[in-house]
Coordinates of C-alpha atoms in Angstrom, one line a residue:
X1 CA 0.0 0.0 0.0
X2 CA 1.6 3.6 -0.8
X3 CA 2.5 5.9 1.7
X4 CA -0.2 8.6 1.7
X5 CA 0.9 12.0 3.7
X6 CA -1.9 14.6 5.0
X7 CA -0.2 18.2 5.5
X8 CA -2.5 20.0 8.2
X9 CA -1.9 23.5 9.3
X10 CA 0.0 22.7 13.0
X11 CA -1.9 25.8 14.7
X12 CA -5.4 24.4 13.1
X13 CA -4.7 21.4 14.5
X14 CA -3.8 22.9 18.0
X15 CA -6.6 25.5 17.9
X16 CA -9.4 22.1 17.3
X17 CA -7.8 19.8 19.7
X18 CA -8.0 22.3 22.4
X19 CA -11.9 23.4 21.9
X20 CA -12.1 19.7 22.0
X21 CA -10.4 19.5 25.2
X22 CA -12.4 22.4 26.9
X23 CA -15.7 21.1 25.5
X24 CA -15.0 17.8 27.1
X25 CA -13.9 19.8 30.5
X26 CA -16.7 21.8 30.7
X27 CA -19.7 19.8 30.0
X28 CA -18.1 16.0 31.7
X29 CA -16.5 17.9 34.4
X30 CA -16.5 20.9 35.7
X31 CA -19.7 22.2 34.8
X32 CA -23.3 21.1 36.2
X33 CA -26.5 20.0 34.3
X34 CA -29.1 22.6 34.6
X35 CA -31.8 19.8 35.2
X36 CA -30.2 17.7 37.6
X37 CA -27.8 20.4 39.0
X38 CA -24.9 18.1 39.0
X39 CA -22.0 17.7 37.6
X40 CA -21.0 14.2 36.2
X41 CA -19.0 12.9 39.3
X42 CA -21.8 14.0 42.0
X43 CA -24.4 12.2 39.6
X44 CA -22.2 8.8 39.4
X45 CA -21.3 8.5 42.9
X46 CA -25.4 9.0 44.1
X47 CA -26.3 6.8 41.3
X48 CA -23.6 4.2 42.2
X49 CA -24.8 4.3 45.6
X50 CA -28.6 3.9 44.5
X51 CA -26.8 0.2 42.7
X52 CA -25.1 -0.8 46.0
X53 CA -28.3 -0.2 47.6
X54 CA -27.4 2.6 50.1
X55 CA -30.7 3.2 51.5
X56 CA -31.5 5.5 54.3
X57 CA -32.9 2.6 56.2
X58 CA -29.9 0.7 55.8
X59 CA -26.6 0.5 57.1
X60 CA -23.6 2.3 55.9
X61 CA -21.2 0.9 53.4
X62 CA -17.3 1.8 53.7
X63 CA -16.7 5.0 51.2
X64 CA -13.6 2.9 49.8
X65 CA -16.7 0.4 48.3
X66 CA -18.5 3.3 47.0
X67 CA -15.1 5.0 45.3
X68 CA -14.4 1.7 44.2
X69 CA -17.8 1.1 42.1
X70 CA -18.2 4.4 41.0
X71 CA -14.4 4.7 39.3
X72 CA -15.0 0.7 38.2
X73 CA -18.2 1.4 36.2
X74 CA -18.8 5.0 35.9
X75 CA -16.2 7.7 36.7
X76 CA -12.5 6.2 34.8
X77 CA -10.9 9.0 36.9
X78 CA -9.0 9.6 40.2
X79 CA -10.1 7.9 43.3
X80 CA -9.4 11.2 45.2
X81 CA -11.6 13.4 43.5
X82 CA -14.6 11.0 43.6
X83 CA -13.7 10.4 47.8
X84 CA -13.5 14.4 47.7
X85 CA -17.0 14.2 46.1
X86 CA -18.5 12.5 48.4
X87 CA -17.3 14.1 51.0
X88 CA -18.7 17.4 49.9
X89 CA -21.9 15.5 49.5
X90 CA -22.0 14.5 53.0
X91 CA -21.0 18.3 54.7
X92 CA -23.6 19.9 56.0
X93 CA -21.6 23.1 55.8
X94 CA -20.9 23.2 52.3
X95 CA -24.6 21.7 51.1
X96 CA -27.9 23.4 51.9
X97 CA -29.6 20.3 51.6
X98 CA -26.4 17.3 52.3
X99 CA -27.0 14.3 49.6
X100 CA -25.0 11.7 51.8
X101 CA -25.2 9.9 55.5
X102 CA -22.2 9.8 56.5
X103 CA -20.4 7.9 59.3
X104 CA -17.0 8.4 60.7
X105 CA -15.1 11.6 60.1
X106 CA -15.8 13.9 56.9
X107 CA -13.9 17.0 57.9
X108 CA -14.7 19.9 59.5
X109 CA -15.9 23.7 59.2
X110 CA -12.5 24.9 59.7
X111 CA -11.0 22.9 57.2
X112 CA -9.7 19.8 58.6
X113 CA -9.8 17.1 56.0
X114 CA -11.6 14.0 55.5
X115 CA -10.7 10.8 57.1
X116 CA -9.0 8.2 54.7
X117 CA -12.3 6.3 52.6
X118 CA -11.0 3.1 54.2
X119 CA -12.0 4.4 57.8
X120 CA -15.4 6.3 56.4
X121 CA -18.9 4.6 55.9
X122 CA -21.8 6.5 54.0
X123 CA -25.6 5.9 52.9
X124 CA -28.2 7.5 50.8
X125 CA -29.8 10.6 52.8
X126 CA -34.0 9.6 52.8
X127 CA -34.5 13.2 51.1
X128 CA -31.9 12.0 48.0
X129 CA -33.9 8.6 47.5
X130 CA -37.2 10.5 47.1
X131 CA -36.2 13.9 45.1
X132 CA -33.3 12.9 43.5
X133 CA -33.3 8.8 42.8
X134 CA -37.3 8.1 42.5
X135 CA -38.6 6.8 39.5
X136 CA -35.1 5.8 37.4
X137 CA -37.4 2.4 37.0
X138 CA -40.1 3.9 35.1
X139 CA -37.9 5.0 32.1
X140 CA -37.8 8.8 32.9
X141 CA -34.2 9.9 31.7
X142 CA -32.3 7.9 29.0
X143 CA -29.8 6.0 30.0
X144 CA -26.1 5.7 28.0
X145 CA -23.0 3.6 27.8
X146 CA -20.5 3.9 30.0
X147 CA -16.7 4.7 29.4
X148 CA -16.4 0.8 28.2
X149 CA -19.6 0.1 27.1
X150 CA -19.9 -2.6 29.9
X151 CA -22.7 -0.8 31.9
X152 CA -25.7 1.7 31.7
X153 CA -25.9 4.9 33.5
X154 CA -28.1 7.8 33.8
X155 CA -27.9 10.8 31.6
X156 CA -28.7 12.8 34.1
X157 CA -31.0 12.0 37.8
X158 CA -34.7 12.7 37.3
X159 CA -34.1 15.2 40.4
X160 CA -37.5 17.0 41.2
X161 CA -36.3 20.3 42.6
X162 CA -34.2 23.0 41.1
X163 CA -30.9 21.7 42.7
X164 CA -29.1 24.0 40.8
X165 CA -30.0 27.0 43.3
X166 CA -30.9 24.7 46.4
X167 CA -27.8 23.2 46.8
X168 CA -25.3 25.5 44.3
X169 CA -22.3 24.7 42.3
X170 CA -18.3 25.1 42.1
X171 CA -16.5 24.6 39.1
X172 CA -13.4 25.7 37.2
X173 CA -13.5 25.1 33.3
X174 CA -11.5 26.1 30.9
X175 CA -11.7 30.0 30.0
X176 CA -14.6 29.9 32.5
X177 CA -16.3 29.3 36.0
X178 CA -19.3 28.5 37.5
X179 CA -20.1 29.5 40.6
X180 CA -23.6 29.9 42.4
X181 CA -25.1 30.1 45.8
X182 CA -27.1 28.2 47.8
X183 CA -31.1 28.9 48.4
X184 CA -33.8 27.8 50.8
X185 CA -35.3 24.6 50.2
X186 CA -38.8 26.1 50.2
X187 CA -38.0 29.3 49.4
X188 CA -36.7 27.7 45.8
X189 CA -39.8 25.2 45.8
X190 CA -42.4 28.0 46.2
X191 CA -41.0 30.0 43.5
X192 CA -41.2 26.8 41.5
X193 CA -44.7 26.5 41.6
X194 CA -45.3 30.0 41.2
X195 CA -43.5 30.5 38.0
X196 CA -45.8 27.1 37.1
X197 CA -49.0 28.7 37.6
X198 CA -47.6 31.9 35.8
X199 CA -45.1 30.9 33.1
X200 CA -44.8 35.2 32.0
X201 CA -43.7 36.0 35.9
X202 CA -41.2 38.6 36.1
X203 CA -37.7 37.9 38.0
X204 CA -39.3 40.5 40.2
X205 CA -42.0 38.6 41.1
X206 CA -40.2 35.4 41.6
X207 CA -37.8 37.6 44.2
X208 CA -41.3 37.6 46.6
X209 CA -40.6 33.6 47.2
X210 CA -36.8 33.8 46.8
X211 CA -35.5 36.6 48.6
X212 CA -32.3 36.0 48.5
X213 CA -29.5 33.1 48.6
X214 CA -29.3 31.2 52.0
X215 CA -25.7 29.6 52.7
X216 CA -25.3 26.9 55.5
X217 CA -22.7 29.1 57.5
X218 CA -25.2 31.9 57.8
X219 CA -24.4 35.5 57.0
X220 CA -25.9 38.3 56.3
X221 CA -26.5 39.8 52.4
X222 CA -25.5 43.7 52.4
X223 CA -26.2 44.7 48.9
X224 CA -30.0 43.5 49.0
X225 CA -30.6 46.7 46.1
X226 CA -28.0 44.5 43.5
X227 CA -29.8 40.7 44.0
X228 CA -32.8 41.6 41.2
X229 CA -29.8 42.9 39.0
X230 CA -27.7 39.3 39.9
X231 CA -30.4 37.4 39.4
X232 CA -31.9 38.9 36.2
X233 CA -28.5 38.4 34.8
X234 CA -26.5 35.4 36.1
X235 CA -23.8 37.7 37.3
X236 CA -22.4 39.7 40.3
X237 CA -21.3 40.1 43.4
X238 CA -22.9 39.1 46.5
X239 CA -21.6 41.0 49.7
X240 CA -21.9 39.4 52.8
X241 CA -21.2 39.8 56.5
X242 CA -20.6 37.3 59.7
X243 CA -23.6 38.2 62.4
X244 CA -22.0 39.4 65.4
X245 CA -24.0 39.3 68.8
X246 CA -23.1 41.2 72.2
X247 CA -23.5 39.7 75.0
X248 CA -23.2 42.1 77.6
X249 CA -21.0 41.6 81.1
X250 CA -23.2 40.1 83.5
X251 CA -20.8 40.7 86.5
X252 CA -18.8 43.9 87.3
X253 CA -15.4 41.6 87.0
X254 CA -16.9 40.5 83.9
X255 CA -16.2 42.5 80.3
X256 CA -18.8 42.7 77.8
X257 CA -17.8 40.1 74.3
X258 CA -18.9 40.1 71.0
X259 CA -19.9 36.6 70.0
X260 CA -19.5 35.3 66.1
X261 CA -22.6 33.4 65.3
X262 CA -23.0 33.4 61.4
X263 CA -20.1 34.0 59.0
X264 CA -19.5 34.7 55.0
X265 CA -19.3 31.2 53.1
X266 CA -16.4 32.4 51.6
X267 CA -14.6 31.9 54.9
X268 CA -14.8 28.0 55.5
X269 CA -12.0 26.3 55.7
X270 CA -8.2 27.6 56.6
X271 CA -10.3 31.5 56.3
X272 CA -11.4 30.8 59.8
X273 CA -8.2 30.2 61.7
X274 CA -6.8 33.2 59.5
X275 CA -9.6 35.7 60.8
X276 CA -8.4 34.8 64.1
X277 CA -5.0 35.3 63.1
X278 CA -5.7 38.4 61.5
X279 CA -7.5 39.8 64.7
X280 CA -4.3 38.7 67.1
X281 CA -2.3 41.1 64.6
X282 CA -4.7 44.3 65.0
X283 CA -3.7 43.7 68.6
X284 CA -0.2 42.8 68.0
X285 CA -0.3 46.2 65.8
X286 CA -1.9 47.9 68.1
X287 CA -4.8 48.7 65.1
X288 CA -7.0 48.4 67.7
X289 CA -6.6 48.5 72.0
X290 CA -10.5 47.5 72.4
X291 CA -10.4 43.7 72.4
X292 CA -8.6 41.8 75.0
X293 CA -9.1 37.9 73.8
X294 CA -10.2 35.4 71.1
X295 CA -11.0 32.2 71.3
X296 CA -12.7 29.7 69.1
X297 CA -15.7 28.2 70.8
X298 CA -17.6 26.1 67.7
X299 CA -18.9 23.2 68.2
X300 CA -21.5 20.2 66.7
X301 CA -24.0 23.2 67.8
X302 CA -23.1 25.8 66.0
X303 CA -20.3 28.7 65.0
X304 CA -19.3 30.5 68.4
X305 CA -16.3 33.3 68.0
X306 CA -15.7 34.8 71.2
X307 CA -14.0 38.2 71.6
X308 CA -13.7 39.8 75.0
X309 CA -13.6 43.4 74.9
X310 CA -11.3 45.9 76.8
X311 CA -13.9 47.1 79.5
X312 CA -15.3 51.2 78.6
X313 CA -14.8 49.9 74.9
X314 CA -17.7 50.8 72.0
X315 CA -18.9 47.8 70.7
X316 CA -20.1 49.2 67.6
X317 CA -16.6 50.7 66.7
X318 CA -15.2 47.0 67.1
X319 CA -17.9 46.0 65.0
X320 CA -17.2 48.3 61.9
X321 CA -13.6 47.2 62.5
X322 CA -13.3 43.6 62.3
X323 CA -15.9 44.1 59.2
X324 CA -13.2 46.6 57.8
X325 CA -10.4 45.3 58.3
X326 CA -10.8 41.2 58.5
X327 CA -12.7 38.5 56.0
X328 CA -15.9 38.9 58.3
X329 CA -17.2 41.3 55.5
X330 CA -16.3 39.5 52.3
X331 CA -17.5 39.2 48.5
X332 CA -19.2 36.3 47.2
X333 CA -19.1 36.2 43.2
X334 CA -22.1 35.4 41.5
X335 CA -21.8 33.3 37.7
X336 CA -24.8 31.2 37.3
X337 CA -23.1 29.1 34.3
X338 CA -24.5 25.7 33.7
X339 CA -24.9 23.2 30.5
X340 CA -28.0 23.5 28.7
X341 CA -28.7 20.8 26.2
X342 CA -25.0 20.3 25.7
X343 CA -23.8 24.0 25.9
X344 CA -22.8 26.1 29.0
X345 CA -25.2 28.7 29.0
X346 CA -25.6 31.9 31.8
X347 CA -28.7 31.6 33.4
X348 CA -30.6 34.1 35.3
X349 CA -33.2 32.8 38.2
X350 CA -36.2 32.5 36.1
X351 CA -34.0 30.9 33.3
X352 CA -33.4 28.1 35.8
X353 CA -36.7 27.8 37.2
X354 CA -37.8 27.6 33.6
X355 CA -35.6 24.9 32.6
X356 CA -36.2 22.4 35.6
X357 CA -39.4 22.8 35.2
X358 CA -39.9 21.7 31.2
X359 CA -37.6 19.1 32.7
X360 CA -40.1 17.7 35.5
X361 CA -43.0 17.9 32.6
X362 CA -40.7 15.7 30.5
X363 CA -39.9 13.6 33.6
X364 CA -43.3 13.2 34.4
X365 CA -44.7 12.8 30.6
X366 CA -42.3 9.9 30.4
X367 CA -43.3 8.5 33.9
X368 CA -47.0 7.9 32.9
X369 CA -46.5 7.0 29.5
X370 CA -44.5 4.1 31.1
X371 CA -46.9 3.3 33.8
X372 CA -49.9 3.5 30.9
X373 CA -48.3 1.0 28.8
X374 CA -47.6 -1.2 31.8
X375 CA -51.5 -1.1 32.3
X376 CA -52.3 -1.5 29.0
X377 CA -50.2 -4.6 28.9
X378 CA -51.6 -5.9 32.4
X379 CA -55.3 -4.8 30.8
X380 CA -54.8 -7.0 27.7
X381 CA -53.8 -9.9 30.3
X382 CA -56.9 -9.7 32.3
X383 CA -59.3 -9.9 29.1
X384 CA -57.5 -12.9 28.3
X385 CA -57.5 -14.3 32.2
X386 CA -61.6 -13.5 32.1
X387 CA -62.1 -15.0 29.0
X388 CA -60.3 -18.3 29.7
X389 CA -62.3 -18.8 33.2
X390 CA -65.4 -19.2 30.7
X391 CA -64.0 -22.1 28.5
X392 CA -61.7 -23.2 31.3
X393 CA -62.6 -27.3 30.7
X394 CA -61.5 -26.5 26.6
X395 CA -58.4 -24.9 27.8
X396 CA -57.7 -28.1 30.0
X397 CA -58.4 -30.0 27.0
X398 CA -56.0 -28.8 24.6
X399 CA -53.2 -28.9 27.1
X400 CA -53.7 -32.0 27.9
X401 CA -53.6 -33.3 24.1
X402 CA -50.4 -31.4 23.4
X403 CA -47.2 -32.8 23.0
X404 CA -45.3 -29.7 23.2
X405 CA -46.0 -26.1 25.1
X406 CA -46.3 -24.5 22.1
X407 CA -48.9 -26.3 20.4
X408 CA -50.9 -25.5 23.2
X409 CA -49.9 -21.9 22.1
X410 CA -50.8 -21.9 18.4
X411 CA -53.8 -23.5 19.1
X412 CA -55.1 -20.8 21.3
X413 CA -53.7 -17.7 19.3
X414 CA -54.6 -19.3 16.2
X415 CA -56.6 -22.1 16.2
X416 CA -54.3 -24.5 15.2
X417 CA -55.6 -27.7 16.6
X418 CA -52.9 -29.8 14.7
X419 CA -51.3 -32.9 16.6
X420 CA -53.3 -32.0 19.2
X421 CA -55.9 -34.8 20.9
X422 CA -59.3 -34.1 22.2
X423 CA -61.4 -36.3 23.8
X424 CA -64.8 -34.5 23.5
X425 CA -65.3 -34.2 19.2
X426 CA -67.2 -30.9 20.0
X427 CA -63.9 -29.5 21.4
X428 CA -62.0 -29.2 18.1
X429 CA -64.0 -26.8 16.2
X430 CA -64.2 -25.0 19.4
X431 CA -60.6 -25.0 19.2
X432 CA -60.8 -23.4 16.2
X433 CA -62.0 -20.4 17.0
X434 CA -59.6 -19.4 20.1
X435 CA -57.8 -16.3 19.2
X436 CA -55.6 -14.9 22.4
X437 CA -52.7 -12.8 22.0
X438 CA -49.6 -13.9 22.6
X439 CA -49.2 -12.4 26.1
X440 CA -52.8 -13.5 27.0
X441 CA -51.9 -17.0 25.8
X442 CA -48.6 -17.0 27.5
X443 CA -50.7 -15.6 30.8
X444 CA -53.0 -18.6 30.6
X445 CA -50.3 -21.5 30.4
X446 CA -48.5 -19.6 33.0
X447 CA -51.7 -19.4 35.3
X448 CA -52.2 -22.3 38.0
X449 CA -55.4 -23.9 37.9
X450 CA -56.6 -23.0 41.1
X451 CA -56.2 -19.2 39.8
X452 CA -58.8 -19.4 37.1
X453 CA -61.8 -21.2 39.3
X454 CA -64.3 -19.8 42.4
X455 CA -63.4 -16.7 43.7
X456 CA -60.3 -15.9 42.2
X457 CA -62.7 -15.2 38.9
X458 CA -64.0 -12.3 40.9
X459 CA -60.5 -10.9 42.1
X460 CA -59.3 -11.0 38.2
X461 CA -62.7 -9.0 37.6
X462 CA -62.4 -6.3 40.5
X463 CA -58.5 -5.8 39.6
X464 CA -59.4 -5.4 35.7
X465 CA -62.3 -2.8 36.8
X466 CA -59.3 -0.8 38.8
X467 CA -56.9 -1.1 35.5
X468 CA -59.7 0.4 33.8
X469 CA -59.5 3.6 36.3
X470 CA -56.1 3.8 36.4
X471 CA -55.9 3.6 32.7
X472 CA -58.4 6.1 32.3
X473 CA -56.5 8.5 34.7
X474 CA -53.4 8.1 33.0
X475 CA -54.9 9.0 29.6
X476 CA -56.3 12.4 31.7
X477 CA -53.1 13.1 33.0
X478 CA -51.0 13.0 29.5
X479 CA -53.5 14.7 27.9
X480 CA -54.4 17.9 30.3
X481 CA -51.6 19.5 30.6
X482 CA -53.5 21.6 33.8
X483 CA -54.0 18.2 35.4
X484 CA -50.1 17.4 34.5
X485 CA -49.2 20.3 36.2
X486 CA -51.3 19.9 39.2
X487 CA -49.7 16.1 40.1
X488 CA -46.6 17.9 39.2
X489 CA -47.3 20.4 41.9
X490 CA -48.6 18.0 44.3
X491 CA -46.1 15.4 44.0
X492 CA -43.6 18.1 44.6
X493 CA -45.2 18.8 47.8
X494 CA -45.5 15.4 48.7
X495 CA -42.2 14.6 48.3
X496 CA -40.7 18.0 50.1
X497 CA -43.0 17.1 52.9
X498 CA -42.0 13.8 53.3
X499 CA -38.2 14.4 52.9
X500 CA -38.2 17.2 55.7

């Protein structure tokens, strides 16, 4: 065969393998789903979880096992950065609404790390299983090969809330970020159904149910006049404080301290042993003569900063000081990027809301299209199961002169009495006349005796009657899209109830 030799321009070259690499980066990494609200690695490690059976009402399962599954058949990647993903999962501090039960230790508030996965044990949270996992059965989301083609997983979770704005979402691409903040639970779900009753509400209107984001370390939001501007546009910056309490000397040899309840989410981590450090050197500098003492009194019950004041000291003054001159006043940017069908997109609030919520009508389209078919089918069996109780002593008959299963078959689909026996000469052209489907059929053979005589003639009756209303039902349901909405809504409600 002659050598053939393609001359390609090196820089074209360059310039396509790298959109290739940043495409691949930003939507199979870095970058969540706008219907799901997560990325790739948070989706494989709940749905390998969902596979190892990881139930709330069961007991934890070492994270190693979890790592191992999730890199084996979904995630051909790291085994650190799917432990770090489940650890973020389980923090309570990081997640509005924590994903994962876990057991052992998953780090801290102030930025102590994770236990190794081989000491750490981890479930499904009830609150995943029924908003994020429900349903996967019923043929909601499409499911696609997996790296090696061995396994099937999810396109993306059937997840019924906007999880992009409950629980938020970190993530460096290439040439850009994501980064957005968490949001009540409720606050989020209400705006939901509100922008579902009234798909031309205004951003404005939708900031009645969402006033703001919520973040699990507390805070307080100083720029409230810029949020409609944020979250019109995707983009901005969110100023926030740490909420500081005095509590008053309650003793004469007491002093009066100013107690750190709440602080920015920008200061988890290492941040929190620096803004101690950084108010030892105001002293050290003598910045300030006013506080006498810090100390670090957080617990499992909450964030507790202590600092005792130099006694005659203005609390306010300190106040304005450590929000000055410290991370206790610090800026949270705003970029509400996430992929929408395939392409990272900057969403504002309503553009989200939007989004999940064509998703949960697709999700729930799908969901009784499935369970309508599955009706139909068990509908189709009945008729067949009714019918055969009449002629019951015929059916008996021709199984009983078969050789073979399936001549019994063809003689009741068809009426193909060929090779087959009958003692009673009325019974043939009887025979001849059967014409069952092939489930029905199948249904019959499959059908003990004792099913198909006395009473249990009456059961097959009352369960086909309640097929009938559940088929009916369905068929209301897919084809009212007010009545769609309204299960939607309800469902919704059910499931947010039953979670919290």
């Amino acid at each position: 065969m002659p050598e053939r030799i393609v001359s390609s321009e090196y820089s074209e070259v360059m310039q396509k393998s790298y959109i290739d690499y940043a495409m691949s980066v930003i939507s199979a990494r870095a970058v969540p789903d706008v219907r799901d609200g997560l990325k790739p690695v948070q989706r494989r490690v709940l749905y390998a979880m969902a596979q190892l059976g990881l139930r709330s009402d069961r007991p934890h399962r070492k994270s190693a096992r979890i790592v191992g599954d999730t890199m084996g058949k979904y995630h051909p990647h790291g085994d650190s950065s799917i432990y770090e993903t489940l650890v973020v999962l389980e923090q309570d501090f990081k997640k509005e609404m924590p994903l994962v039960d876990g057991h052992g230790n998953f780090g801290s508030i102030e930025g102590d790390g994770a236990a190794a996965m081989r000491y750490t044990e981890a479930r499904l949270q009830k609150f995943t299983q029924d908003v994020y996992l429900a349903d996967l059965d019923k043929d909601v989301v499409d499911f696609v090969p997996n790296f090696d083609e061995t396994e099937q997983e999810p396109s993306v979770l059937p997840v019924r809330i906007p999880n992009l704005l409950v629980n938020g979402s970190e993530g460096i691409a290439v040439g850009m970020t994501t980064s957005i903040p968490t949001h009540n639970l409720n606050e989020v779900v209400d705006a939901m159904i509100a922008c579902m009753k009234k798909r031309s509400i205004s951003t404005q209107e939708l900031m009645e149910y969402v006033q703001g984001p919520d973040f699990p370390t507390g805070g307080i939001v100083i720029n409230k006049s810029e949020l409609l501007s944020i979250y019109e546009s995707g983009v901005g910056k969110i100023k926030l404080r740490g909420k500081i309490e005095l509590e008053p000397a309650k003793r004469k040899s007491d002093r009066d301290k100013l107690v750190i309840t709440e602080i920015p989410y920008t200061m988890i981590g290492a941040n929190i042993g620096k803004f101690i450090l950084d108010v030892c050197d105001l002293v050290e500098t003598k910045k300030t003569q006013d506080i006498v003492d810090i100390s670090n009194e957080s617990s499992k019950e909450g964030m507790r900063i202590v600092i005792e004041l130099k006694k005659g000291s203005d609390p306010e003054k300190v106040k304005n000081m450590l929000y000055r001159k410290t991370r206790l006043e610090d800026t949270f940017g705003v970029n509400m990027l996430a992929i929408v069908d395939g392409k990272p997109e900057t969403l504002g609030l309503k553009d989200i809301l939007t989004h999940c919520i064509n998703f949960q009508y697709e999700i729930n389209h799908r969901k009784y299209t499935t369970l309508l078919n599955k009706d139909l089918e068990q509908k189709e069996i009945k008729e067949g199961l009714i019918q055969a109780c009449d002629i019951i002593d015929l059916i008996i008959e021709i199984i009983r002169g078969s050789q073979q299963i399936s001549q019994a078959k063809r003689c009741l689909t068809s009426g193909d009495i060929t090779d087959i026996r009958f003692r009673n000469p009325g019974s043939a052209q009887a025979a001849q006349e059967l014409c069952f489907t092939q489930k029905q059929a199948q249904a019959i053979l499959d059908m003990r005796l004792k099913s198909l005589q006395g009473l249990e003639e009456e059961k097959l009756q009352n369960e086909y009657d309640e097929l009938k209303k559940k088929i009916d039902y369905f068929n209301q349901i897919l084809s009212d899209e007010g009545l769609l909405r309204r299960v939607l809504r309800d469902e919704l409600v059910a499931k947010i109830g039953r979670a919290s």
